[in-house]
Amino acid sequence: MMVMWVNQDVTDSGTMGAPSVILPFYLLYVGTSTDEVAIKGAIPVAQVAHVSHSQQKRNMMNSSYSTRVSAPTFVSGREGGNDFTNLNPNGRLVNDEPNQPETPNSINENNKKSLFSCTDITWVGTLNTRTIRTAQRKLEMVHLFEKSGAEIVGIQEHRIVHEEPVKVERVGKSSYLITSSATRNRAQAAVGGVGFILTSKAFDATTEITPVTERILKISLNGNPKPTFVCVYGPTEADSVEAAEKFHTDLRCAVSQIPAHNFLEVIGDFNAHLSKRDENDFGWYFHERTNRNGELLRDTALECNLEITNTRFRKKRGKMWTHLSDGTLNKSQIDFILVRKKWRNSVKNTEVYSFFSTLGTDHRLVLSKIK
């Protein structure tokens, strides 16, 4: 049995003509016989019987009374009068602001790339370069850095002066150099300056660069825990006591502002000599006497809950010294890597290497192995 609605005007007598009573819809019964018509003036059954079920569904969809709409067809460009663009399943990759150049100075705070891994080893180090102001020395440093296998190296005394508080530039094939401007002394000579040299992997994970003072530079990277590295260049013993105390006060203030959960390393040239405090001190030291900067360094480490990793691992004396004096050829240990005690077990080793001997510096590279 098939039920159909037919919109047709008929009279009350069932014949076509001027209607006395208008019936807008008529019910039609369709039987098995093609000659049977229930209502005169309706659509013949023979015509309905030859319409398949699928054809009836298509006719219903194409009817002007149908509420069904066809799905839109997405095309690229402006074809067909539609302003559709190509779909991007990877999400937004560029900034919405127009005409913004892609420079290394643009740090993505929402970067989801991570530096540390539970299964991979990461090497982080510190080196006093004794100037990389010339292009030749800078290229030599980058070449040696890429051969060393380190991800991040904090540098001191780069002696590069620039107007920007922080400058980021790409150097070499896949390395980035971050520097805070050096200063000029009374003779207008460039002195000091701290910075970092990073691999492209480490730079892609960088989320924040903060110059604290001309002697302290801090960077943060993405990860869990979030790594934070502070590169420092401390005053020498020839500097005033006020300058040394101010440096350590600034360093303590900078460390106190870093979240407690962050993996923190303070790396740099502290110009400090450390020795055993007493018989209960089981660390391994190069010097027999602690100087003024060494006492200040110990106070900073104690107040900020930091561990000096250089003295934790037993090494031969030839693998402990980090500086060779030009005039007297005296060896000393003045470059250190400090880690927050919460993450002390993540530092598997801290050792001195001579990777940068051809750079012309009187310091050696200090590397820590992190996992």
Coordinates of N, CA, C and O in Angstrom, one line a residue, residues 21-172:
V21 N -16.6 23.4 -2.8 CA -15.8 23.2 -1.5 C -14.4 22.9 -2.0 O -14.2 21.9 -2.7
I22 N -13.4 23.7 -1.6 CA -12.0 23.5 -2.0 C -11.4 22.5 -1.0 O -11.3 22.8 0.2
L23 N -10.9 21.4 -1.5 CA -10.1 20.4 -0.7 C -8.7 20.5 -1.1 O -8.3 20.1 -2.2
P24 N -7.8 21.2 -0.3 CA -6.5 21.4 -0.8 C -5.6 20.2 -0.9 O -4.7 20.1 -1.7
F25 N -5.9 19.1 -0.1 CA -5.1 17.9 -0.2 C -6.1 16.7 -0.3 O -7.1 16.7 0.4
Y26 N -5.8 15.7 -1.1 CA -6.6 14.5 -1.2 C -5.8 13.3 -1.0 O -4.6 13.2 -1.4
L27 N -6.4 12.4 -0.2 CA -5.7 11.1 0.1 C -6.0 10.1 -1.0 O -7.1 9.9 -1.4
L28 N -4.9 9.5 -1.5 CA -5.0 8.6 -2.6 C -4.6 7.2 -2.1 O -3.5 7.0 -1.6
Y29 N -5.4 6.2 -2.4 CA -5.0 4.8 -2.1 C -4.6 4.1 -3.4 O -5.3 4.1 -4.3
V30 N -3.5 3.6 -3.3 CA -2.9 2.9 -4.5 C -2.9 1.4 -4.2 O -2.2 0.9 -3.3
G31 N -3.6 0.7 -5.0 CA -3.7 -0.8 -4.8 C -2.7 -1.5 -5.7 O -1.9 -0.9 -6.3
T32 N -2.9 -2.8 -5.8 CA -2.0 -3.6 -6.6 C -2.4 -3.5 -8.1 O -1.5 -3.7 -9.0
S33 N -3.6 -3.1 -8.4 CA -4.0 -3.0 -9.8 C -3.7 -1.7 -10.4 O -4.0 -0.7 -9.7
T34 N -3.1 -1.6 -11.6 CA -2.8 -0.3 -12.1 C -4.0 0.4 -12.6 O -3.9 1.6 -13.0
D35 N -5.2 -0.3 -12.7 CA -6.4 0.4 -13.2 C -7.2 0.9 -12.1 O -8.3 1.6 -12.3
E36 N -6.8 0.7 -10.8 CA -7.7 1.1 -9.7 C -7.2 2.5 -9.3 O -6.1 2.8 -9.0
V37 N -8.2 3.5 -9.3 CA -7.9 4.8 -8.9 C -9.0 5.1 -7.9 O -10.2 5.0 -8.1
A38 N -8.5 5.5 -6.7 CA -9.5 5.7 -5.6 C -10.2 7.0 -5.7 O -11.4 7.1 -5.4
I39 N -9.6 8.0 -6.3 CA -10.3 9.3 -6.3 C -10.1 9.8 -7.7 O -9.0 9.8 -8.3
K40 N -11.3 10.2 -8.3 CA -11.3 10.7 -9.7 C -10.5 12.1 -9.7 O -10.8 12.9 -8.9
G41 N -9.7 12.2 -10.7 CA -9.0 13.5 -10.8 C -7.6 13.4 -10.2 O -6.8 14.4 -10.3
A42 N -7.2 12.3 -9.5 CA -5.9 12.2 -8.9 C -4.9 11.7 -9.9 O -5.3 11.4 -11.0
I43 N -3.7 11.5 -9.5 CA -2.7 11.1 -10.4 C -2.9 9.6 -10.7 O -3.1 8.8 -9.7
P44 N -2.9 9.1 -11.9 CA -3.2 7.7 -12.2 C -2.1 6.9 -11.5 O -1.0 7.2 -11.4
V45 N -2.6 5.7 -11.1 CA -1.7 4.8 -10.4 C -0.6 4.3 -11.4 O 0.5 4.0 -10.9
A46 N -0.9 4.1 -12.6 CA 0.1 3.6 -13.6 C 1.3 4.5 -13.6 O 2.4 4.1 -13.8
Q47 N 1.1 5.8 -13.5 CA 2.2 6.8 -13.5 C 3.0 6.7 -12.2 O 4.2 6.8 -12.2
V48 N 2.3 6.4 -11.1 CA 3.0 6.3 -9.8 C 3.8 5.0 -9.7 O 4.9 4.9 -9.2
A49 N 3.2 4.0 -10.2 CA 3.8 2.6 -10.1 C 5.2 2.5 -10.8 O 6.0 1.8 -10.4
H50 N 5.4 3.3 -11.8 CA 6.7 3.2 -12.5 C 7.8 4.1 -11.9 O 8.9 4.1 -12.4
V51 N 7.5 4.8 -10.8 CA 8.5 5.6 -10.1 C 9.1 4.8 -9.0 O 8.4 4.4 -8.1
S52 N 10.4 4.6 -9.1 CA 11.0 3.7 -8.1 C 11.1 4.5 -6.8 O 11.0 5.7 -6.7
H53 N 11.5 3.7 -5.7 CA 11.6 4.4 -4.4 C 12.7 5.4 -4.3 O 12.6 6.4 -3.7
S54 N 13.9 5.0 -4.9 CA 15.1 5.9 -4.9 C 14.8 7.2 -5.7 O 15.2 8.3 -5.3
Q55 N 14.0 7.0 -6.8 CA 13.7 8.2 -7.6 C 12.7 9.1 -6.8 O 12.8 10.3 -6.9
Q56 N 11.8 8.5 -6.0 CA 10.9 9.3 -5.2 C 11.7 10.1 -4.2 O 11.4 11.3 -3.9
K57 N 12.7 9.5 -3.6 CA 13.5 10.2 -2.6 C 14.3 11.4 -3.2 O 14.4 12.5 -2.7
R58 N 14.8 11.1 -4.5 CA 15.5 12.2 -5.1 C 14.5 13.4 -5.5 O 14.9 14.5 -5.4
N59 N 13.3 13.0 -5.9 CA 12.3 14.0 -6.3 C 12.0 14.8 -5.0 O 11.7 16.0 -5.1
M60 N 11.9 14.1 -3.9 CA 11.5 14.8 -2.7 C 12.6 15.8 -2.3 O 12.4 16.9 -1.8
M61 N 13.9 15.4 -2.4 CA 15.0 16.3 -2.1 C 15.1 17.5 -3.0 O 15.5 18.6 -2.6
N62 N 14.8 17.3 -4.3 CA 14.8 18.4 -5.2 C 13.6 19.2 -5.3 O 13.5 20.2 -6.0
S63 N 12.6 18.9 -4.5 CA 11.3 19.7 -4.5 C 11.6 21.0 -3.8 O 12.4 21.2 -2.9
S64 N 10.8 22.0 -4.2 CA 10.9 23.3 -3.7 C 10.4 23.4 -2.2 O 10.8 24.3 -1.5
Y65 N 9.7 22.3 -1.8 CA 9.2 22.3 -0.5 C 10.1 21.6 0.5 O 9.9 21.5 1.7
S66 N 11.2 21.0 0.0 CA 12.1 20.2 0.8 C 13.0 21.2 1.6 O 13.4 22.2 1.2
T67 N 13.2 20.7 2.9 CA 14.1 21.5 3.8 C 15.5 21.0 3.8 O 16.3 21.5 4.6
R68 N 15.8 20.0 3.1 CA 17.2 19.4 3.1 C 18.1 20.2 2.2 O 17.6 20.7 1.1
V69 N 19.3 20.4 2.6 CA 20.3 21.2 1.8 C 21.5 20.3 1.6 O 21.8 19.4 2.4
S70 N 22.1 20.5 0.5 CA 23.3 19.7 0.2 C 24.5 20.2 0.9 O 24.6 21.4 1.2
A71 N 25.5 19.4 1.2 CA 26.7 19.8 1.9 C 27.5 20.7 1.0 O 27.6 20.5 -0.2
P72 N 28.2 21.7 1.6 CA 29.0 22.6 0.7 C 30.2 21.9 0.2 O 30.8 21.0 0.8
T73 N 30.7 22.4 -0.9 CA 31.9 21.8 -1.5 C 33.0 22.8 -1.3 O 32.9 24.0 -1.8
F74 N 34.1 22.4 -0.6 CA 35.2 23.3 -0.3 C 36.2 23.2 -1.5 O 36.6 22.2 -2.0
V75 N 36.6 24.4 -2.0 CA 37.5 24.5 -3.0 C 38.6 25.5 -2.6 O 38.5 26.3 -1.7
S76 N 39.7 25.4 -3.3 CA 40.9 26.2 -3.0 C 40.8 27.5 -3.8 O 40.3 27.6 -4.9
G77 N 41.3 28.6 -3.1 CA 41.3 29.9 -3.8 C 39.9 30.5 -3.9 O 39.1 30.3 -3.0
R78 N 39.7 31.2 -4.9 CA 38.5 31.9 -5.1 C 37.6 31.3 -6.2 O 36.8 31.9 -6.8
E79 N 37.9 30.0 -6.5 CA 37.2 29.3 -7.5 C 35.7 29.1 -7.2 O 35.4 28.8 -6.0
G80 N 34.8 29.3 -8.1 CA 33.4 29.1 -7.9 C 32.7 30.2 -7.1 O 31.6 30.1 -6.6
G81 N 33.4 31.4 -7.0 CA 32.9 32.5 -6.3 C 33.0 32.4 -4.8 O 32.4 33.2 -4.0
N82 N 33.6 31.4 -4.2 CA 33.8 31.2 -2.8 C 35.2 31.6 -2.4 O 36.1 31.3 -3.0
D83 N 35.3 32.2 -1.2 CA 36.5 32.7 -0.7 C 37.2 31.7 0.3 O 37.7 32.1 1.3
F84 N 37.1 30.4 -0.1 CA 37.7 29.4 0.8 C 39.2 29.4 0.6 O 39.7 29.6 -0.5
T85 N 39.9 29.1 1.7 CA 41.3 28.9 1.6 C 41.7 27.5 1.9 O 40.9 26.7 2.4
N86 N 42.9 27.1 1.7 CA 43.3 25.7 1.9 C 43.3 25.4 3.4 O 43.6 26.3 4.2
L87 N 42.8 24.3 3.7 CA 42.7 23.9 5.1 C 44.1 23.7 5.7 O 45.0 23.2 5.0
N88 N 44.3 24.0 7.0 CA 45.6 23.8 7.7 C 45.4 22.9 8.9 O 45.1 23.4 10.0
P89 N 45.6 21.6 8.7 CA 45.4 20.7 9.8 C 46.4 20.9 10.9 O 46.2 20.4 12.0
N90 N 47.5 21.5 10.7 CA 48.6 21.7 11.7 C 48.3 22.9 12.6 O 49.1 23.2 13.5
G91 N 47.3 23.7 12.3 CA 47.0 24.9 13.1 C 47.8 26.1 12.6 O 48.5 26.0 11.6
R92 N 47.6 27.2 13.3 CA 48.2 28.4 12.9 C 49.7 28.4 13.2 O 50.2 28.0 14.3
L93 N 50.5 28.7 12.2 CA 52.0 28.6 12.3 C 52.6 30.0 12.2 O 53.8 30.1 12.5
V94 N 51.9 31.0 11.9 CA 52.5 32.3 11.8 C 51.7 33.3 12.6 O 50.5 33.1 13.0
N95 N 52.3 34.5 12.8 CA 51.6 35.5 13.6 C 50.5 36.2 12.7 O 50.7 36.3 11.5
D96 N 49.4 36.6 13.4 CA 48.3 37.3 12.6 C 48.7 38.7 12.2 O 48.0 39.2 11.4
E97 N 49.7 39.3 12.8 CA 50.0 40.7 12.5 C 50.6 40.7 11.1 O 51.5 40.0 10.8
P98 N 50.1 41.7 10.3 CA 50.6 41.7 8.9 C 52.0 42.3 8.8 O 52.4 43.1 9.6
N99 N 52.8 41.8 7.8 CA 54.1 42.3 7.5 C 55.1 42.2 8.6 O 55.9 43.1 8.8
Q100 N 54.9 41.3 9.5 CA 55.9 41.1 10.6 C 57.0 40.2 10.1 O 56.8 39.1 9.8
P101 N 58.3 40.7 10.2 CA 59.4 39.9 9.7 C 59.7 38.8 10.6 O 59.5 38.9 11.8
E102 N 60.2 37.7 10.1 CA 60.6 36.5 10.8 C 62.0 36.7 11.3 O 62.9 36.3 10.6
T103 N 62.2 37.2 12.5 CA 63.5 37.4 13.0 C 63.8 36.5 14.2 O 62.8 36.1 14.9
P104 N 65.0 36.2 14.5 CA 65.3 35.4 15.7 C 64.9 36.0 17.0 O 64.8 35.4 18.0
N105 N 64.7 37.4 17.0 CA 64.4 38.1 18.2 C 63.0 37.7 18.7 O 62.6 38.0 19.8
S106 N 62.1 37.2 17.8 CA 60.8 36.9 18.2 C 60.7 35.5 18.9 O 61.0 34.5 18.3
I107 N 60.5 35.6 20.2 CA 60.5 34.4 21.0 C 59.0 34.0 21.2 O 58.2 34.8 21.7
N108 N 58.7 32.8 20.9 CA 57.3 32.3 21.0 C 57.1 31.8 22.4 O 57.6 30.8 22.9
E109 N 56.3 32.5 23.2 CA 56.0 32.1 24.6 C 55.2 30.9 24.7 O 55.1 30.2 25.7
N110 N 54.4 30.5 23.6 CA 53.6 29.3 23.6 C 54.2 28.2 22.9 O 53.6 27.2 22.5
N111 N 55.6 28.2 22.8 CA 56.3 27.2 22.2 C 56.1 25.8 22.9 O 56.3 25.8 24.1
K112 N 55.7 24.8 22.2 CA 55.5 23.5 22.8 C 56.7 22.5 22.7 O 56.6 21.4 23.1
K113 N 57.7 23.0 22.0 CA 58.9 22.1 21.9 C 59.6 22.1 23.3 O 59.7 23.1 24.0
S114 N 60.3 21.0 23.6 CA 60.9 20.8 24.9 C 62.4 20.4 24.6 O 62.7 19.8 23.7
L115 N 63.2 20.9 25.6 CA 64.7 20.6 25.4 C 65.0 19.3 26.1 O 65.7 18.5 25.5
F116 N 64.6 19.1 27.3 CA 64.9 17.9 28.1 C 64.1 16.7 27.7 O 62.9 16.9 27.3
S117 N 64.7 15.5 27.9 CA 64.0 14.3 27.7 C 64.4 13.3 28.7 O 65.6 13.4 29.2
C118 N 63.5 12.4 29.1 CA 63.8 11.4 30.1 C 64.9 10.4 29.6 O 65.5 9.7 30.4
T119 N 65.0 10.2 28.3 CA 65.9 9.2 27.8 C 67.1 9.8 27.1 O 68.1 9.1 26.9
D120 N 67.1 11.1 26.8 CA 68.3 11.7 26.2 C 69.1 12.5 27.2 O 68.7 13.0 28.2
I121 N 70.4 12.6 26.8 CA 71.4 13.4 27.6 C 71.5 14.8 27.0 O 71.7 14.9 25.8
T122 N 71.5 15.8 27.9 CA 71.7 17.2 27.5 C 73.0 17.7 28.1 O 73.2 17.6 29.3
W123 N 73.8 18.4 27.3 CA 75.1 18.9 27.8 C 74.9 20.5 27.9 O 74.6 21.1 26.9
V124 N 75.2 21.0 29.0 CA 75.2 22.5 29.3 C 76.5 22.9 29.8 O 77.0 22.3 30.8
G125 N 77.0 24.0 29.3 CA 78.4 24.4 29.8 C 78.5 25.9 29.9 O 77.6 26.7 29.7
T126 N 79.7 26.3 30.3 CA 80.1 27.7 30.5 C 81.5 27.9 30.0 O 82.4 27.0 30.2
L127 N 81.8 29.1 29.4 CA 83.1 29.4 28.9 C 83.3 30.9 28.9 O 82.4 31.7 28.4
N128 N 84.4 31.4 29.4 CA 84.8 32.8 29.3 C 85.6 32.9 28.0 O 86.7 32.3 27.8
T129 N 85.1 33.6 27.0 CA 85.7 33.6 25.6 C 86.8 34.6 25.5 O 87.5 34.5 24.5
R130 N 86.9 35.5 26.4 CA 88.0 36.6 26.3 C 87.8 37.4 25.0 O 88.8 37.8 24.4
T131 N 86.7 37.6 24.5 CA 86.3 38.4 23.3 C 86.0 37.5 22.1 O 86.8 36.6 21.7
I132 N 84.8 37.8 21.5 CA 84.5 37.2 20.2 C 84.0 38.4 19.3 O 83.1 38.2 18.5
R133 N 84.6 39.5 19.5 CA 84.1 40.7 18.8 C 84.4 40.7 17.4 O 83.6 41.2 16.6
T134 N 85.5 40.1 16.9 CA 85.8 40.0 15.5 C 85.0 38.8 14.9 O 84.6 37.9 15.6
A135 N 84.8 38.9 13.6 CA 84.0 37.9 12.9 C 84.8 36.6 12.9 O 84.1 35.5 13.0
Q136 N 86.1 36.6 12.8 CA 86.9 35.4 12.7 C 86.7 34.6 14.0 O 86.5 33.4 14.0
R137 N 86.8 35.3 15.2 CA 86.7 34.6 16.5 C 85.3 34.1 16.7 O 85.1 33.0 17.3
K138 N 84.3 34.8 16.2 CA 83.0 34.4 16.4 C 82.7 33.1 15.6 O 82.1 32.2 16.1
L139 N 83.2 33.1 14.4 CA 83.0 31.9 13.6 C 83.8 30.7 14.1 O 83.3 29.6 14.1
E140 N 85.0 31.0 14.7 CA 85.7 29.9 15.3 C 85.0 29.3 16.5 O 84.9 28.1 16.7
M141 N 84.4 30.2 17.3 CA 83.7 29.8 18.5 C 82.5 28.9 18.1 O 82.2 27.9 18.7
V142 N 81.7 29.4 17.1 CA 80.6 28.6 16.6 C 81.0 27.2 16.1 O 80.3 26.2 16.3
H143 N 82.1 27.2 15.3 CA 82.6 25.9 14.8 C 82.9 24.9 15.9 O 82.6 23.8 15.9
L144 N 83.6 25.4 16.9 CA 84.0 24.6 18.1 C 82.8 24.2 18.9 O 82.7 23.1 19.4
F145 N 81.8 25.1 19.0 CA 80.6 24.8 19.8 C 79.8 23.6 19.1 O 79.3 22.7 19.7
E146 N 79.7 23.7 17.8 CA 78.9 22.7 17.1 C 79.6 21.3 17.1 O 79.0 20.3 17.0
K147 N 80.9 21.3 17.3 CA 81.7 20.1 17.4 C 81.6 19.5 18.8 O 81.8 18.3 19.0
S148 N 81.4 20.3 19.8 CA 81.4 19.9 21.2 C 80.3 19.0 21.6 O 80.4 18.2 22.5
G149 N 79.1 19.1 20.9 CA 77.9 18.3 21.3 C 77.1 19.0 22.3 O 76.1 18.3 22.8
A150 N 77.4 20.2 22.8 CA 76.6 20.8 23.8 C 75.4 21.5 23.2 O 75.4 21.9 22.0
E151 N 74.3 21.6 24.0 CA 73.1 22.2 23.6 C 73.1 23.7 23.9 O 72.7 24.5 23.2
I152 N 73.7 24.0 25.1 CA 73.7 25.4 25.6 C 75.1 25.7 26.2 O 75.5 24.8 27.0
V153 N 75.7 26.8 25.9 CA 76.9 27.2 26.6 C 76.8 28.7 26.9 O 76.5 29.5 26.1
G154 N 76.9 29.0 28.2 CA 76.9 30.4 28.6 C 78.3 31.0 28.4 O 79.3 30.3 28.7
I155 N 78.4 32.2 27.9 CA 79.6 32.8 27.6 C 79.8 34.1 28.3 O 78.8 34.8 28.6
Q156 N 81.0 34.4 28.7 CA 81.3 35.7 29.4 C 82.4 36.4 28.6 O 83.2 35.8 27.9
E157 N 82.5 37.7 28.9 CA 83.5 38.6 28.3 C 83.5 38.4 26.7 O 84.6 38.3 26.1
H158 N 82.3 38.5 26.1 CA 82.3 38.5 24.7 C 82.7 39.9 24.1 O 83.1 40.0 22.9
R159 N 82.5 40.9 24.9 CA 83.0 42.3 24.5 C 82.3 42.8 23.3 O 82.9 43.6 22.5
I160 N 81.1 42.4 23.0 CA 80.3 42.9 21.9 C 79.4 44.0 22.4 O 78.5 43.8 23.3
V161 N 79.5 45.2 21.9 CA 78.7 46.4 22.3 C 77.6 46.6 21.2 O 77.9 46.7 20.0
H162 N 76.3 46.7 21.7 CA 75.2 47.0 20.8 C 74.2 47.8 21.5 O 74.2 47.9 22.7
E163 N 73.4 48.5 20.7 CA 72.4 49.4 21.3 C 71.3 48.7 22.0 O 70.7 49.1 23.1
E164 N 70.9 47.5 21.5 CA 69.8 46.8 22.1 C 70.2 46.1 23.4 O 71.4 45.8 23.6
P165 N 69.3 46.1 24.4 CA 69.7 45.4 25.7 C 70.0 43.9 25.4 O 70.9 43.4 26.1
V166 N 69.3 43.3 24.5 CA 69.6 41.9 24.2 C 69.6 41.8 22.7 O 68.7 42.3 22.0
K167 N 70.6 41.1 22.1 CA 70.6 40.9 20.7 C 70.7 39.4 20.4 O 71.4 38.6 21.0
V168 N 69.9 38.9 19.4 CA 69.8 37.5 19.0 C 70.2 37.5 17.5 O 69.6 38.2 16.7
E169 N 71.1 36.6 17.2 CA 71.5 36.5 15.8 C 71.8 35.0 15.5 O 72.3 34.3 16.4
R170 N 71.6 34.6 14.3 CA 71.9 33.3 13.9 C 73.3 33.2 13.4 O 73.7 34.0 12.5
V171 N 74.1 32.3 13.9 CA 75.5 32.1 13.5 C 75.7 30.7 13.1 O 75.1 29.8 13.7
G172 N 76.6 30.5 12.1 CA 76.9 29.1 11.7 C 75.7 28.5 11.0 O 74.8 29.2 10.5

